[in-house]
PDB file of C-alpha atoms in Angstrom:
ATOM      1  CA  MET A 713      15.138  -1.562 -15.928  1.00 79.00           C
ATOM      2  CA  PHE A 714      13.205  -4.505 -13.872  1.00 88.00           C
ATOM      3  CA  ASP A 715      12.123  -5.557 -17.856  1.00 93.00           C
ATOM      4  CA  ILE A 716      13.013  -8.675 -19.171  1.00 94.00           C
ATOM      5  CA  GLU A 717      13.421  -8.011 -22.597  1.00 94.00           C
ATOM      6  CA  TYR A 718      15.374  -4.937 -21.698  1.00 94.00           C
ATOM      7  CA  PHE A 719      17.460  -6.449 -18.821  1.00 95.00           C
ATOM      8  CA  THR A 720      18.535  -8.993 -21.912  1.00 94.00           C
ATOM      9  CA  HIS A 721      19.304  -5.914 -24.306  1.00 94.00           C
ATOM     10  CA  ASP A 722      21.881  -4.876 -21.010  1.00 95.00           C
ATOM     11  CA  PRO A 723      21.963  -5.964 -17.698  1.00 95.00           C
ATOM     12  CA  ARG A 724      23.715  -3.405 -16.969  1.00 93.00           C
ATOM     13  CA  PRO A 725      21.713  -0.474 -15.671  1.00 93.00           C
ATOM     14  CA  PHE A 726      20.148  -2.930 -12.835  1.00 93.00           C
ATOM     15  CA  PHE A 727      23.140  -4.080 -11.783  1.00 93.00           C
ATOM     16  CA  ARG A 728      24.371  -0.710 -11.610  1.00 90.00           C
ATOM     17  CA  PHE A 729      20.827  -0.160  -8.445  1.00 89.00           C
ATOM     18  CA  ALA A 730      20.855  -3.255  -7.728  1.00 90.00           C
ATOM     19  CA  LYS A 731      23.223  -2.040  -4.690  1.00 87.00           C
ATOM     20  CA  GLU A 732      21.005  -0.047  -3.806  1.00 87.00           C
ATOM     21  CA  ILE A 733      18.545  -3.014  -2.666  1.00 85.00           C
ATOM     22  CA  TRP A 734      20.528  -5.105  -1.773  1.00 87.00           C
ATOM     23  CA  PRO A 735      19.398  -6.933   1.506  1.00 83.00           C
ATOM     24  CA  GLY A 736      21.070  -6.213   4.480  1.00 82.00           C
ATOM     25  CA  GLN A 737      21.028  -2.700   4.574  1.00 82.00           C
ATOM     26  CA  TYR A 738      17.497  -2.353   5.958  1.00 88.00           C
ATOM     27  CA  GLN A 739      15.644  -4.101   9.255  1.00 93.00           C
ATOM     28  CA  PRO A 740      12.090  -5.858   9.474  1.00 95.00           C
ATOM     29  CA  SER A 741       9.175  -2.348  10.361  1.00 96.00           C
ATOM     30  CA  LEU A 742       6.183  -3.264  13.391  1.00 97.00           C
ATOM     31  CA  ALA A 743       4.686  -4.704  10.824  1.00 97.00           C
ATOM     32  CA  HIS A 744       6.290  -7.212   9.715  1.00 97.00           C
ATOM     33  CA  TYR A 745       6.723  -8.023  13.293  1.00 98.00           C
ATOM     34  CA  PHE A 746       3.172  -8.309  13.134  1.00 98.00           C
ATOM     35  CA  ILE A 747       2.980 -10.851  10.648  1.00 98.00           C
ATOM     36  CA  SER A 748       5.526 -12.686  12.223  1.00 98.00           C
ATOM     37  CA  GLU A 749       3.663 -13.112  15.895  1.00 98.00           C
ATOM     38  CA  LEU A 750       0.769 -13.768  13.620  1.00 98.00           C
ATOM     39  CA  GLU A 751       2.747 -16.188  12.276  1.00 98.00           C
ATOM     40  CA  ARG A 752       3.429 -17.897  15.976  1.00 98.00           C
ATOM     41  CA  GLN A 753      -0.082 -17.963  17.563  1.00 98.00           C
ATOM     42  CA  ASP A 754      -1.312 -19.894  14.719  1.00 98.00           C
ATOM     43  CA  LYS A 755      -2.926 -17.480  13.013  1.00 98.00           C
ATOM     44  CA  LEU A 756      -1.648 -16.926   9.659  1.00 98.00           C
ATOM     45  CA  LEU A 757      -2.336 -19.504   6.933  1.00 98.00           C
ATOM     46  CA  ARG A 758      -0.092 -17.449   4.729  1.00 98.00           C
ATOM     47  CA  ASN A 759       2.290 -14.050   3.764  1.00 98.00           C
ATOM     48  CA  TYR A 760       2.335 -13.447   0.315  1.00 97.00           C
ATOM     49  CA  THR A 761       4.909 -10.671  -0.938  1.00 96.00           C
ATOM     50  CA  GLN A 762       5.155  -8.955  -3.020  1.00 94.00           C
ATOM     51  CA  ASN A 763       8.648  -7.375  -1.724  1.00 93.00           C
ATOM     52  CA  ILE A 764      12.276  -9.394  -2.587  1.00 90.00           C
ATOM     53  CA  ASP A 765      13.833  -7.420   0.143  1.00 88.00           C
ATOM     54  CA  SER A 766      13.362 -11.053   1.473  1.00 89.00           C
ATOM     55  CA  LEU A 767      13.089  -9.164   5.109  1.00 93.00           C
ATOM     56  CA  GLU A 768      11.054 -11.779   6.392  1.00 95.00           C
ATOM     57  CA  HIS A 769      12.950 -13.547   6.927  1.00 92.00           C
ATOM     58  CA  LEU A 770      14.719 -11.843  10.101  1.00 93.00           C
ATOM     59  CA  CYS A 771      12.045 -11.932  12.005  1.00 94.00           C
ATOM     60  CA  PRO A 772      11.273 -14.904  10.557  1.00 95.00           C
ATOM     61  CA  ILE A 773       7.922 -15.070   8.675  1.00 97.00           C
ATOM     62  CA  THR A 774       8.274 -19.488   7.228  1.00 97.00           C
ATOM     63  CA  ARG A 775       4.821 -19.706   5.767  1.00 98.00           C
ATOM     64  CA  LEU A 776       6.269 -17.355   3.637  1.00 97.00           C
ATOM     65  CA  ILE A 777       5.310 -17.292  -0.679  1.00 97.00           C
ATOM     66  CA  GLN A 778       8.160 -14.562  -2.057  1.00 96.00           C
ATOM     67  CA  CYS A 779       5.759 -13.286  -5.542  1.00 95.00           C
ATOM     68  CA  HIS A 780       8.028 -12.343  -7.616  1.00 94.00           C
ATOM     69  CA  GLY A 781      11.074 -13.947  -6.240  1.00 94.00           C
ATOM     70  CA  SER A 782      14.205 -12.564  -3.899  1.00 92.00           C
ATOM     71  CA  PHE A 783      17.642 -11.590  -3.694  1.00 90.00           C
ATOM     72  CA  SER A 784      18.557 -14.926  -1.403  1.00 90.00           C
ATOM     73  CA  SER A 785      19.586 -17.425  -4.976  1.00 93.00           C
ATOM     74  CA  ALA A 786      21.061 -16.397  -8.652  1.00 96.00           C
ATOM     75  CA  THR A 787      20.454 -18.125 -11.655  1.00 97.00           C
ATOM     76  CA  CYS A 788      22.475 -18.538 -14.544  1.00 98.00           C
ATOM     77  CA  ARG A 789      20.370 -16.722 -17.714  1.00 96.00           C
ATOM     78  CA  ILE A 790      22.598 -20.439 -19.590  1.00 97.00           C
ATOM     79  CA  CYS A 791      22.724 -22.890 -17.886  1.00 97.00           C
ATOM     80  CA  HIS A 792      20.731 -22.509 -15.078  1.00 96.00           C
ATOM     81  CA  TYR A 793      23.114 -23.305 -12.378  1.00 97.00           C
ATOM     82  CA  ARG A 794      22.210 -21.518  -9.502  1.00 97.00           C
ATOM     83  CA  VAL A 795      23.955 -19.826  -6.324  1.00 97.00           C
ATOM     84  CA  ASN A 796      23.669 -18.952  -3.190  1.00 94.00           C
ATOM     85  CA  SER A 797      23.622 -14.910  -2.802  1.00 90.00           C
ATOM     86  CA  ASP A 798      27.236 -14.743  -0.797  1.00 91.00           C
ATOM     87  CA  GLU A 799      28.653 -15.961  -4.079  1.00 95.00           C
ATOM     88  CA  ILE A 800      27.826 -12.679  -5.857  1.00 95.00           C
ATOM     89  CA  LYS A 801      27.540  -9.862  -3.186  1.00 93.00           C
ATOM     90  CA  SER A 802      30.926  -8.853  -3.785  1.00 93.00           C
ATOM     91  CA  GLU A 803      30.411  -8.732  -7.264  1.00 94.00           C
ATOM     92  CA  ILE A 804      27.372  -7.056  -7.029  1.00 93.00           C
ATOM     93  CA  LEU A 805      28.136  -4.567  -4.642  1.00 92.00           C
ATOM     94  CA  GLN A 806      31.269  -3.974  -6.778  1.00 91.00           C
ATOM     95  CA  GLN A 807      28.550  -2.506  -9.659  1.00 89.00           C
ATOM     96  CA  LYS A 808      30.203  -5.756 -11.494  1.00 92.00           C
ATOM     97  CA  ILE A 809      28.160  -7.873 -13.204  1.00 95.00           C
ATOM     98  CA  PRO A 810      28.036 -11.727 -11.698  1.00 96.00           C
ATOM     99  CA  HIS A 811      29.479 -14.324 -14.599  1.00 97.00           C
ATOM    100  CA  CYS A 812      28.086 -18.244 -14.551  1.00 97.00           C
ATOM    101  CA  PRO A 813      31.607 -19.667 -13.278  1.00 96.00           C
ATOM    102  CA  LYS A 814      30.502 -22.854 -15.181  1.00 96.00           C
ATOM    103  CA  CYS A 815      29.518 -21.153 -19.102  1.00 97.00           C
ATOM    104  CA  SER A 816      33.009 -20.147 -20.094  1.00 95.00           C
ATOM    105  CA  LYS A 817      33.689 -16.188 -20.196  1.00 92.00           C
ATOM    106  CA  ASP A 818      33.180 -16.162 -24.239  1.00 94.00           C
ATOM    107  CA  ILE A 819      29.366 -16.620 -24.017  1.00 95.00           C
ATOM    108  CA  HIS A 820      28.437 -13.209 -23.417  1.00 90.00           C
ATOM    109  CA  ASP A 821      24.836 -13.982 -21.886  1.00 93.00           C
ATOM    110  CA  ALA A 822      25.992 -16.690 -19.023  1.00 96.00           C
ATOM    111  CA  ILE A 823      24.853 -13.951 -16.456  1.00 96.00           C
ATOM    112  CA  LEU A 824      24.039 -15.283 -12.995  1.00 97.00           C
ATOM    113  CA  LYS A 825      20.564 -12.717 -12.353  1.00 96.00           C
ATOM    114  CA  PRO A 826      19.415 -12.368  -8.983  1.00 95.00           C
ATOM    115  CA  ASP A 827      15.721 -14.630  -8.952  1.00 95.00           C
ATOM    116  CA  ILE A 828      13.392 -12.103  -8.463  1.00 94.00           C
ATOM    117  CA  VAL A 829      10.652 -12.171 -11.210  1.00 95.00           C
ATOM    118  CA  PHE A 830      11.235  -9.044 -13.853  1.00 94.00           C
ATOM    119  CA  PHE A 831       7.663  -8.130 -15.705  1.00 91.00           C
ATOM    120  CA  GLY A 832       7.605 -10.225 -18.576  1.00 91.00           C
ATOM    121  CA  GLU A 833       8.530 -12.735 -16.646  1.00 92.00           C
ATOM    122  CA  ALA A 834       6.041 -15.960 -14.803  1.00 91.00           C
ATOM    123  CA  LEU A 835       5.929 -16.289 -11.130  1.00 92.00           C
ATOM    124  CA  SER A 836       7.143 -19.778  -9.236  1.00 89.00           C
ATOM    125  CA  ASP A 837       4.692 -22.519 -10.138  1.00 92.00           C
ATOM    126  CA  ASP A 838       5.484 -22.395  -5.824  1.00 93.00           C
ATOM    127  CA  PHE A 839       3.286 -19.167  -5.882  1.00 95.00           C
ATOM    128  CA  HIS A 840       0.102 -20.722  -8.117  1.00 95.00           C
ATOM    129  CA  LYS A 841       0.057 -24.165  -5.647  1.00 96.00           C
ATOM    130  CA  ALA A 842      -0.358 -22.236  -2.474  1.00 97.00           C
ATOM    131  CA  ILE A 843      -3.041 -19.687  -3.507  1.00 96.00           C
ATOM    132  CA  SER A 844      -5.411 -22.671  -5.091  1.00 96.00           C
ATOM    133  CA  ILE A 845      -4.964 -24.167  -1.919  1.00 97.00           C
ATOM    134  CA  ASP A 846      -4.920 -21.747   0.952  1.00 97.00           C
ATOM    135  CA  LYS A 847      -7.595 -19.572  -1.483  1.00 97.00           C
ATOM    136  CA  THR A 848     -10.354 -22.470  -0.122  1.00 96.00           C
ATOM    137  CA  LYS A 849      -9.137 -22.278   3.697  1.00 97.00           C
ATOM    138  CA  CYS A 850      -8.978 -18.141   3.963  1.00 97.00           C
ATOM    139  CA  ASP A 851     -11.746 -16.601   6.964  1.00 97.00           C
ATOM    140  CA  LEU A 852      -9.450 -13.510   5.966  1.00 98.00           C
ATOM    141  CA  LEU A 853      -6.970 -11.626   3.815  1.00 98.00           C
ATOM    142  CA  ILE A 854      -5.464  -8.274   4.729  1.00 98.00           C
ATOM    143  CA  VAL A 855      -4.052  -6.761   1.890  1.00 98.00           C
ATOM    144  CA  MET A 856      -1.406  -4.152   3.373  1.00 97.00           C
ATOM    145  CA  GLY A 857       1.679  -1.877   1.547  1.00 95.00           C
ATOM    146  CA  SER A 858       0.097  -2.375  -2.091  1.00 94.00           C
ATOM    147  CA  SER A 859      -1.942  -1.641  -5.469  1.00 93.00           C
ATOM    148  CA  LEU A 860      -2.325  -4.490  -6.362  1.00 93.00           C
ATOM    149  CA  LYS A 861      -2.153  -4.169  -9.742  1.00 91.00           C
ATOM    150  CA  VAL A 862       0.713  -5.854 -10.751  1.00 89.00           C
ATOM    151  CA  LYS A 863      -0.746 -10.094 -12.546  1.00 88.00           C
ATOM    152  CA  PRO A 864      -1.295 -12.453 -10.932  1.00 91.00           C
ATOM    153  CA  VAL A 865      -1.191 -11.114  -7.749  1.00 93.00           C
ATOM    154  CA  SER A 866      -3.171  -8.556  -8.076  1.00 93.00           C
ATOM    155  CA  PHE A 867      -6.042 -10.950  -8.890  1.00 93.00           C
ATOM    156  CA  VAL A 868      -5.760 -13.400  -4.917  1.00 94.00           C
ATOM    157  CA  SER A 869      -8.215 -11.065  -3.553  1.00 94.00           C
ATOM    158  CA  GLU A 870     -11.184 -12.214  -6.748  1.00 94.00           C
ATOM    159  CA  LEU A 871     -10.255 -15.841  -5.289  1.00 95.00           C
ATOM    160  CA  LEU A 872     -11.515 -15.632  -2.362  1.00 95.00           C
ATOM    161  CA  SER A 873     -15.417 -16.193  -1.969  1.00 94.00           C
ATOM    162  CA  ASN A 874     -17.524 -13.195  -1.124  1.00 93.00           C
ATOM    163  CA  ASP A 875     -18.219 -14.105   2.441  1.00 95.00           C
ATOM    164  CA  ILE A 876     -14.621 -13.947   3.298  1.00 97.00           C
ATOM    165  CA  PRO A 877     -14.006  -9.819   4.526  1.00 97.00           C
ATOM    166  CA  GLN A 878     -11.058  -8.835   3.099  1.00 98.00           C
ATOM    167  CA  ILE A 879      -9.640  -5.636   5.368  1.00 98.00           C
ATOM    168  CA  LEU A 880      -7.240  -3.096   4.070  1.00 98.00           C
ATOM    169  CA  ILE A 881      -4.492  -1.492   4.853  1.00 98.00           C
ATOM    170  CA  ASN A 882      -2.867   1.475   2.793  1.00 97.00           C
ATOM    171  CA  ARG A 883      -1.429   4.890   2.531  1.00 96.00           C
ATOM    172  CA  GLU A 884      -4.442   5.169  -0.488  1.00 95.00           C
ATOM    173  CA  ARG A 885      -7.498   3.720  -1.555  1.00 94.00           C
ATOM    174  CA  LEU A 886      -7.989   1.008  -4.408  1.00 94.00           C
ATOM    175  CA  PRO A 887     -10.349   2.557  -6.896  1.00 92.00           C
ATOM    176  CA  HIS A 888     -10.743  -0.740  -9.224  1.00 93.00           C
ATOM    177  CA  LYS A 889     -10.877  -2.595  -5.516  1.00 94.00           C
ATOM    178  CA  THR A 890     -13.734  -3.542  -3.090  1.00 94.00           C
ATOM    179  CA  PHE A 891     -12.837  -4.102   0.554  1.00 97.00           C
ATOM    180  CA  ASP A 892     -14.891  -4.286   3.972  1.00 97.00           C
ATOM    181  CA  ILE A 893     -12.425  -2.188   6.301  1.00 97.00           C
ATOM    182  CA  GLU A 894     -10.430   0.417   5.311  1.00 97.00           C
ATOM    183  CA  LEU A 895      -7.682   2.022   7.130  1.00 97.00           C
ATOM    184  CA  LEU A 896      -6.087   4.403   5.138  1.00 96.00           C
ATOM    185  CA  GLY A 897      -2.555   5.704   6.257  1.00 95.00           C
ATOM    186  CA  ASN A 898       1.671   4.855   7.249  1.00 96.00           C
ATOM    187  CA  CYS A 899       0.497   0.747   8.371  1.00 97.00           C
ATOM    188  CA  ASP A 900       3.418   0.860  10.716  1.00 97.00           C
ATOM    189  CA  VAL A 901       0.986   4.048  12.258  1.00 97.00           C
ATOM    190  CA  ILE A 902      -2.441   1.712  11.524  1.00 98.00           C
ATOM    191  CA  ILE A 903      -0.835  -1.591  12.686  1.00 98.00           C
ATOM    192  CA  ASN A 904       0.887  -0.195  15.493  1.00 97.00           C
ATOM    193  CA  GLU A 905      -2.460   0.714  16.662  1.00 97.00           C
ATOM    194  CA  ILE A 906      -3.958  -2.234  16.355  1.00 98.00           C
ATOM    195  CA  CYS A 907      -1.424  -3.986  17.921  1.00 97.00           C
ATOM    196  CA  LEU A 908      -2.158  -1.757  21.320  1.00 97.00           C
ATOM    197  CA  ARG A 909      -5.977  -2.876  20.648  1.00 96.00           C
ATOM    198  CA  LEU A 910      -4.989  -6.460  20.933  1.00 97.00           C
ATOM    199  CA  ALA A 911      -2.729  -6.555  23.985  1.00 97.00           C
ATOM    200  CA  LYS A 912      -6.027  -5.891  25.624  1.00 96.00           C
ATOM    201  CA  THR A 913      -6.092  -9.023  25.750  1.00 97.00           C
ATOM    202  CA  ASP A 914      -3.232 -11.028  24.148  1.00 97.00           C
ATOM    203  CA  PRO A 915       0.189  -9.198  25.256  1.00 96.00           C
ATOM    204  CA  ALA A 916       1.953 -10.873  23.534  1.00 97.00           C
ATOM    205  CA  PHE A 917       0.768  -8.134  20.842  1.00 97.00           C
ATOM    206  CA  GLY A 918       2.663  -4.894  23.294  1.00 95.00           C
ATOM    207  CA  GLN A 919       5.750  -6.013  22.997  1.00 94.00           C
ATOM    208  CA  LEU A 920       6.851  -6.597  19.458  1.00 96.00           C
ATOM    209  CA  LYS A 921       9.713  -4.727  18.572  1.00 93.00           C
ATOM    210  CA  ASN A 922       9.611  -0.441  17.213  1.00 92.00           C
ATOM    211  CA  GLN A 923       6.681  -0.848  19.360  1.00 93.00           C
ATOM    212  CA  LYS A 924       5.505   2.360  20.826  1.00 93.00           C
ATOM    213  CA  GLN A 925       3.458   2.182  23.339  1.00 91.00           C
ATOM    214  CA  ASN A 926       0.569   5.291  23.204  1.00 92.00           C
ATOM    215  CA  PHE A 927      -2.845   5.199  21.580  1.00 95.00           C
ATOM    216  CA  LEU A 928      -4.376   7.223  18.717  1.00 95.00           C
ATOM    217  CA  ASN A 929      -7.923   9.186  19.879  1.00 93.00           C
ATOM    218  CA  GLU A 930     -10.043   8.739  17.259  1.00 93.00           C
ATOM    219  CA  ILE A 931     -12.043  11.455  15.942  1.00 91.00           C
ATOM    220  CA  SER A 932     -15.023  11.444  14.163  1.00 90.00           C
ATOM    221  CA  TYR A 933     -16.095  12.545  10.546  1.00 85.00           C
ATOM    222  CA  GLU A 934     -18.995  14.566  11.865  1.00 84.00           C
ATOM    223  CA  ASP A 935     -17.149  15.873  14.605  1.00 82.00           C
ATOM    224  CA  LEU A 936     -14.500  16.742  12.120  1.00 79.00           C
ATOM    225  CA  SER A 937     -16.792  18.131   9.485  1.00 77.00           C
ATOM    226  CA  THR A 938     -18.347  20.531  12.499  1.00 76.00           C
ATOM    227  CA  SER A 939     -15.589  22.117  13.353  1.00 70.00           C
ATOM    228  CA  VAL A 940     -14.528  23.054  10.002  1.00 66.00           C
ATOM    229  CA  GLU A 941     -18.041  24.091   8.666  1.00 63.00           C
ATOM    230  CA  GLU A 942     -18.837  27.350  11.618  1.00 60.00           C
ATOM    231  CA  PRO A 943     -15.393  28.992  10.250  1.00 56.00           C
ATOM    232  CA  GLU A 944     -16.631  28.034   6.558  1.00 56.00           C
ATOM    233  CA  ARG A 945     -19.970  29.713   7.350  1.00 56.00           C
ATOM    234  CA  LYS A 946     -18.703  32.610   8.730  1.00 56.00           C
ATOM    235  CA  LYS A 947     -15.900  33.724   5.771  1.00 58.00           C
ATOM    236  CA  GLN A 948     -18.979  32.924   2.942  1.00 57.00           C
ATOM    237  CA  LYS A 949     -20.798  34.976   4.575  1.00 54.00           C
ATOM    238  CA  ILE A 950     -18.447  37.797   4.760  1.00 57.00           C
ATOM    239  CA  SER A 951     -18.155  36.496   0.645  1.00 60.00           C
ATOM    240  CA  SER A 952     -21.784  37.297   0.360  1.00 57.00           C
ATOM    241  CA  ASP A 953     -22.352  40.940   1.846  1.00 55.00           C
ATOM    242  CA  ASN A 954     -18.872  41.605  -0.569  1.00 57.00           C
ATOM    243  CA  ASP A 955     -20.370  40.203  -3.716  1.00 56.00           C
ATOM    244  CA  ASN A 956     -24.160  43.029  -2.799  1.00 58.00           C
ATOM    245  CA  GLN A 957     -20.953  45.500  -2.674  1.00 60.00           C
ATOM    246  CA  GLU A 958     -20.348  44.194  -6.563  1.00 58.00           C
ATOM    247  CA  SER A 959     -20.707  46.537 -10.116  1.00 58.00           C
ATOM    248  CA  PRO A 960     -23.577  45.143 -12.556  1.00 53.00           C
ATOM    249  CA  GLU A 961     -20.939  44.629 -15.008  1.00 54.00           C
ATOM    250  CA  GLN A 962     -19.547  42.134 -12.576  1.00 54.00           C
ATOM    251  CA  ARG A 963     -22.074  40.151 -11.431  1.00 47.00           C
ATOM    252  CA  LEU A 964     -23.041  40.180 -14.732  1.00 44.00           C
ATOM    253  CA  SER A 965     -19.589  37.979 -15.720  1.00 47.00           C
ATOM    254  CA  SER A 966     -19.756  35.722 -11.940  1.00 46.00           C
ATOM    255  CA  LEU A 967     -22.816  34.323 -13.944  1.00 42.00           C
ATOM    256  CA  ARG A 968     -20.468  32.465 -16.565  1.00 43.00           C
ATOM    257  CA  PRO A 969     -20.861  29.554 -16.847  1.00 44.00           C
ATOM    258  CA  ARG A 970     -18.782  27.535 -14.895  1.00 42.00           C
ATOM    259  CA  SER A 971     -17.273  23.373 -15.167  1.00 41.00           C
ATOM    260  CA  LEU A 972     -19.657  21.993 -12.004  1.00 35.00           C
ATOM    261  CA  LYS A 973     -16.669  18.727 -11.765  1.00 39.00           C
ATOM    262  CA  SER A 974     -14.020  21.696 -11.430  1.00 38.00           C
ATOM    263  CA  VAL A 975     -16.279  23.238  -8.172  1.00 37.00           C
ATOM    264  CA  VAL A 976     -16.888  20.200  -6.482  1.00 40.00           C
ATOM    265  CA  THR A 977     -13.315  19.498  -6.720  1.00 45.00           C
ATOM    266  CA  SER A 978     -12.062  22.065  -5.605  1.00 49.00           C
ATOM    267  CA  SER A 979     -13.780  22.343  -2.460  1.00 51.00           C
ATOM    268  CA  ARG A 980     -13.191  18.675  -1.628  1.00 52.00           C
ATOM    269  CA  ARG A 981      -9.790  19.579  -1.717  1.00 56.00           C
ATOM    270  CA  GLU A 982     -10.519  22.094   0.246  1.00 57.00           C
ATOM    271  CA  ALA A 983     -12.921  20.228   3.128  1.00 55.00           C
ATOM    272  CA  PHE A 984     -10.053  17.741   3.412  1.00 60.00           C
ATOM    273  CA  LEU A 985      -6.771  19.866   3.464  1.00 60.00           C
ATOM    274  CA  ALA A 986      -9.505  22.470   6.422  1.00 62.00           C
ATOM    275  CA  PHE A 987      -9.650  18.546   7.867  1.00 63.00           C
ATOM    276  CA  LYS A 988      -6.275  18.233   8.326  1.00 62.00           C
ATOM    277  CA  ASN A 989      -5.459  21.166   9.878  1.00 65.00           C
ATOM    278  CA  SER A 990      -8.644  21.516  12.345  1.00 68.00           C
ATOM    279  CA  SER A 991      -6.953  21.941  15.721  1.00 69.00           C
ATOM    280  CA  LEU A 992      -9.167  18.697  16.395  1.00 72.00           C
ATOM    281  CA  PHE A 993      -7.071  16.596  14.584  1.00 76.00           C
ATOM    282  CA  ASN A 994      -3.717  16.200  15.138  1.00 84.00           C
ATOM    283  CA  GLU A 995      -2.742  13.368  13.268  1.00 85.00           C
ATOM    284  CA  ASP A 996       0.480  12.683  15.422  1.00 89.00           C
ATOM    285  CA  VAL A 997      -2.050  11.527  18.394  1.00 92.00           C
ATOM    286  CA  SER A 998      -5.531  10.663  16.220  1.00 93.00           C
ATOM    287  CA  TYR A 999      -7.299   9.254  13.485  1.00 94.00           C
ATOM    288  CA  ILE A1000     -10.765   9.961  11.664  1.00 92.00           C
ATOM    289  CA  SER A1001     -13.265   7.615  11.162  1.00 93.00           C
ATOM    290  CA  TYR A1002     -16.111   8.383   8.454  1.00 90.00           C
ATOM    291  CA  PRO A1003     -18.343   6.016   7.986  1.00 88.00           C
ATOM    292  CA  PRO A1004     -19.580   3.057   7.618  1.00 90.00           C
ATOM    293  CA  ARG A1005     -15.568   1.523   7.729  1.00 94.00           C
ATOM    294  CA  ARG A1006     -13.213   3.375   6.612  1.00 95.00           C
ATOM    295  CA  TYR A1007     -10.384   5.104   8.586  1.00 95.00           C
ATOM    296  CA  ILE A1008      -7.762   7.690   8.611  1.00 93.00           C
ATOM    297  CA  PHE A1009      -4.482   7.862   9.878  1.00 95.00           C
ATOM    298  CA  ALA A1010      -1.212   9.459   9.609  1.00 93.00           C
ATOM    299  CA  GLY A1011       0.339   9.444   5.495  1.00 93.00           C
ATOM    300  CA  ALA A1012      -3.442   8.854   3.956  1.00 92.00           C
ATOM    301  CA  GLU A1013      -2.441  10.245   0.492  1.00 88.00           C
ATOM    302  CA  MET A1014      -6.084  11.676   0.516  1.00 70.00           C
ATOM    303  CA  ASN A1015      -5.751  14.180  -1.933  1.00 50.00           C
ATOM    304  CA  PHE A1016      -8.564  14.430  -4.962  1.00 40.00           C
ATOM    305  CA  SER A1017      -5.382  14.000  -6.966  1.00 39.00           C
ATOM    306  CA  SER A1018      -6.767  12.266 -10.692  1.00 39.00           C
ATOM    307  CA  ASP A1019     -10.032  12.434 -12.041  1.00 42.00           C
ATOM    308  CA  GLU A1020     -10.830   8.901 -11.464  1.00 42.00           C
ATOM    309  CA  ASP A1021     -10.026   9.847  -7.411  1.00 43.00           C
ATOM    310  CA  ASP A1022     -12.942  12.776  -8.338  1.00 43.00           C
ATOM    311  CA  ASP A1023     -15.895  11.477  -9.429  1.00 46.00           C
ATOM    312  CA  ASN A1024     -15.610   8.341  -7.166  1.00 47.00           C
ATOM    313  CA  GLU A1025     -15.906  10.625  -3.965  1.00 45.00           C
ATOM    314  CA  ASP A1026     -18.723  12.921  -5.725  1.00 45.00           C
ATOM    315  CA  GLU A1027     -20.774   8.701  -5.606  1.00 45.00           C
ATOM    316  CA  GLU A1028     -19.348   8.603  -1.944  1.00 43.00           C
ATOM    317  CA  SER A1029     -20.923  12.136  -0.780  1.00 41.00           C
ATOM    318  CA  THR A1030     -23.583  10.394   1.108  1.00 40.00           C
ATOM    319  CA  ASP A1031     -22.363   9.512   5.131  1.00 40.00           C
ATOM    320  CA  GLU A1032     -24.506   6.172   4.150  1.00 38.00           C
ATOM    321  CA  GLU A1033     -21.513   5.375   1.615  1.00 42.00           C
ATOM    322  CA  GLU A1034     -22.108   1.695   1.159  1.00 42.00           C
ATOM    323  CA  LEU A1035     -18.906  -0.165   1.116  1.00 47.00           C
ATOM    324  CA  PRO A1036     -19.846  -3.558   1.990  1.00 45.00           C
ATOM    325  CA  ARG A1037     -18.673  -6.898  -0.627  1.00 50.00           C
ATOM    326  CA  LYS A1038     -20.361  -9.591   0.958  1.00 48.00           C
ATOM    327  CA  HIS A1039     -23.522 -10.370   1.037  1.00 42.00           C
ATOM    328  CA  THR A1040     -24.895 -10.432   4.930  1.00 41.00           C
ATOM    329  CA  GLU A1041     -28.385 -11.497   6.647  1.00 40.00           C
TER     330      GLU A1041
END
């Protein structure tokens, strides 16, 4: 649907769907207002967004690069005549294909396409010009709510010097990237906690829209592990006692080779589920700190659902796990 070749062949599916994502139906989140406050305090160099909903304008955020464009305007694919989005809004909401008023009705491809970047289209010059300057001025990179898999935006983190700290705020880890700090979970939950802590020294961060005023409790991974391991040891003891009552045939059957990886994977999945179900952890009022610099909040997708996740977790089995991406003295 968002492939330019497919759009050229048949634009109807896109315009049927465009009604569902047309700006004006949603409001900015706490994360948007947090970025806006950073800009107000002159602490934001640039907000590079891959979103196309234009919610940044409602905060407002002005130091903005909309990497993948937006619905704020539309351009004719034939004569390049540009109109404001309000001029095609009624047609979009009626799920009609807007035709260029400057072109003849006989020109089938004279469609007013919203100025969002489809797969197969190049990003705007604004992106390339801004990033070439900002990469030398940036002193902190925050990656928020992105998989960083779509090029060339995915390369931004690699353009920075190794001494520039990078923080991930995301529902899931990004195995193909390395960050100094990982805050995993719902972005607004994490931003809320950050704002409450910042508000101790700067009250402005405690007065943002959509904000909750309750601090979360930090629970260490070590404490959570201890609370889970004790019942597990008791369970293993009972299982061991039952094993001693097995017949010789059953004991012989248990010696058949098994996949070590499947055992480890199952164990890790069960361990994480045990953590989430532990009486010590309530994701509504707490988060888990995992050494050295990973924090797990409500909404984190840590389900070890792929072989890649399993492999990574196997490599990170010690508490001395290395996350740093820069050299420090």
